[in-house]
CSV table of C-alpha atoms in Angstrom, one decimal:
chain,number,residue,atom,x,y,z
A,339,MET,CA,-70.9,81.0,-14.2
A,340,GLN,CA,-69.8,77.4,-12.9
A,341,VAL,CA,-66.5,75.5,-14.2
A,342,TYR,CA,-66.3,71.8,-15.0
A,343,GLN,CA,-63.3,70.3,-14.9
A,344,LYS,CA,-62.4,66.9,-15.6
A,345,HIS,CA,-60.9,64.1,-14.3
A,346,GLN,CA,-59.4,62.1,-17.1
A,347,LYS,CA,-57.3,59.8,-16.6
A,348,GLY,CA,-54.4,58.5,-17.9
A,349,PHE,CA,-50.8,59.1,-18.9
A,350,THR,CA,-49.1,62.1,-19.7
A,351,LEU,CA,-46.8,62.4,-22.2
A,352,ILE,CA,-43.8,62.6,-18.8
A,353,GLU,CA,-44.3,59.0,-18.1
A,354,LEU,CA,-44.6,57.4,-21.7
A,355,MET,CA,-41.6,59.0,-22.6
A,356,VAL,CA,-40.2,57.6,-19.2
A,357,VAL,CA,-41.6,53.5,-20.0
A,358,ILE,CA,-40.1,54.6,-23.4
A,359,VAL,CA,-36.9,55.5,-22.4
A,360,ILE,CA,-36.9,51.6,-20.4
A,361,ILE,CA,-38.3,49.6,-22.6
A,362,GLY,CA,-35.1,51.4,-24.7
A,363,ILE,CA,-32.8,50.3,-22.4
A,364,LEU,CA,-34.3,46.6,-21.9
A,365,ALA,CA,-34.0,45.6,-24.7
A,366,THR,CA,-30.0,47.6,-25.2
A,367,ILE,CA,-29.0,44.9,-22.5
A,368,GLY,CA,-31.4,41.6,-23.9
A,369,ILE,CA,-29.7,42.1,-27.6
A,370,ALA,CA,-26.6,42.5,-26.0
A,371,ILE,CA,-27.2,39.4,-24.3
A,372,LEU,CA,-28.0,37.9,-27.0
A,373,LEU,CA,-24.8,38.5,-29.4
A,374,ASN,CA,-23.2,37.2,-26.8
A,375,ILE,CA,-24.8,34.2,-26.4
A,376,GLN,CA,-25.1,33.8,-29.8
A,377,GLU,CA,-20.6,34.4,-30.4
A,378,ARG,CA,-21.0,31.8,-27.8
A,379,ALA,CA,-22.4,29.5,-29.9
A,380,TYR,CA,-20.1,30.1,-32.8
A,381,ILE,CA,-17.1,29.7,-31.1
A,382,ASP,CA,-17.9,26.7,-29.7
A,383,THR,CA,-19.0,25.2,-34.0
A,384,LEU,CA,-14.9,26.8,-34.5
A,385,LYS,CA,-14.4,24.4,-31.4
A,386,SER,CA,-16.3,21.0,-32.5
A,387,ASP,CA,-14.3,21.6,-36.0
A,388,LEU,CA,-11.1,21.9,-35.5
A,389,LEU,CA,-11.2,18.8,-32.6
A,390,ALA,CA,-13.1,17.0,-36.1
A,391,ALA,CA,-10.3,18.1,-38.4
A,392,TYR,CA,-7.7,17.1,-35.2
A,393,LYS,CA,-8.9,13.2,-35.5
A,394,ALA,CA,-9.3,13.3,-38.8
A,395,SER,CA,-6.1,14.1,-38.9
A,396,VAL,CA,-4.7,11.3,-36.4
A,397,VAL,CA,-6.4,8.5,-38.3
A,398,TYR,CA,-4.5,9.7,-41.3
A,399,HIS,CA,-0.9,10.8,-39.5
A,400,THR,CA,-1.7,6.6,-38.4
A,401,GLU,CA,-1.8,5.5,-41.2
A,402,ASN,CA,0.4,7.9,-43.4
A,403,PRO,CA,3.1,8.7,-40.7
A,404,ASP,CA,5.5,11.2,-43.4
A,405,GLY,CA,2.1,12.2,-46.2
A,406,VAL,CA,0.7,15.7,-45.1
A,407,ILE,CA,-3.5,16.5,-45.2
A,408,THR,CA,-6.0,18.5,-47.0
A,409,ILE,CA,-9.9,18.9,-46.3
A,410,ASP,CA,-10.4,16.6,-48.6
A,411,ILE,CA,-8.2,14.8,-47.2
A,412,LEU,CA,-9.7,15.0,-43.2
A,413,LYS,CA,-13.7,14.8,-45.1
A,414,GLU,CA,-12.1,10.9,-46.7
A,415,HIS,CA,-11.1,10.3,-42.7
A,416,GLY,CA,-14.5,11.1,-41.1
A,417,TYR,CA,-14.8,15.3,-41.1
A,418,SER,CA,-17.8,17.7,-41.9
A,419,GLN,CA,-17.4,21.1,-42.5
A,420,SER,CA,-19.9,22.7,-40.4
A,421,LYS,CA,-21.9,26.1,-42.4
A,422,LYS,CA,-19.5,29.6,-42.6
A,423,VAL,CA,-17.0,26.7,-40.8
A,424,ASN,CA,-13.1,28.6,-43.0
A,425,LEU,CA,-11.0,25.9,-41.6
A,426,ASN,CA,-7.3,26.3,-43.0
A,427,ILE,CA,-4.4,24.0,-43.0
A,428,VAL,CA,-1.2,26.3,-42.3
A,429,ASP,CA,0.8,22.6,-41.7
A,430,GLY,CA,-0.4,19.6,-42.9
A,431,SER,CA,2.4,16.5,-41.6
A,432,ALA,CA,2.6,15.4,-38.2
A,433,ASP,CA,5.6,16.9,-36.8
A,434,GLY,CA,3.8,20.5,-37.2
A,435,LEU,CA,0.3,20.0,-37.3
A,436,GLU,CA,-1.9,23.6,-37.3
A,437,ILE,CA,-4.9,24.6,-38.5
A,438,THR,CA,-6.6,27.2,-37.9
A,439,ALA,CA,-10.5,28.0,-38.4
A,440,THR,CA,-12.6,31.6,-38.7
A,441,HIS,CA,-16.1,32.0,-38.4
A,442,PRO,CA,-17.9,34.8,-39.8
A,443,GLY,CA,-20.1,35.8,-36.1
A,444,VAL,CA,-16.6,35.4,-34.6
A,445,HIS,CA,-13.9,38.0,-33.6
A,446,GLY,CA,-10.5,36.5,-34.4
A,447,VAL,CA,-8.6,32.7,-35.0
A,448,TYR,CA,-9.2,30.0,-33.4
A,449,GLN,CA,-5.8,26.3,-34.2
A,450,VAL,CA,-5.1,23.1,-33.2
A,451,ASP,CA,-1.7,22.5,-32.9
A,452,LYS,CA,-0.2,18.6,-32.9
A,453,ASP,CA,-0.8,17.9,-29.6
A,454,GLY,CA,-4.5,18.5,-30.1
A,455,ARG,CA,-4.5,21.9,-28.1
A,456,ILE,CA,-7.0,23.9,-29.4
A,457,SER,CA,-6.8,28.5,-28.8
A,458,LYS,CA,-7.6,31.6,-29.9
A,459,GLN,CA,-4.5,33.0,-31.9
C-alpha cells in the first residue's frame, strides 16, 4: 500500500496569528501618532484663537483704555472664534487682561495675559 503525501503550500495557524499580532501593534502605534498630531493641531487652534482675542482686545483698549472687553466686543474688533473653542474672559480690563480657552480635544486650559503671553494653566 502506498501512502501519498500532499505537499501543500500556505501559512500555518501560528504564522497567521503572528502576522495578525504584528498588524495590531502597527495599528496601535499609528493610532497613537495620529491622536498626538490631532491634539497638537487643536492646541495650535487654541493658541491662534487666544492670539486673535488678545489682538482684538489691544485694539479695543487703545480706543477705550478704561473699558472692559466681552466676547461681543472682541468680535466687533476682529476676533473670529474657531469651532469647538470655548473662550472665557477672566479679566477684561486693560491692566489685568486674562483670557482662557479650552477645546474638547485638548487636555487643560490655555490662557493669554495682558502682555500677550500664551501659556497652559
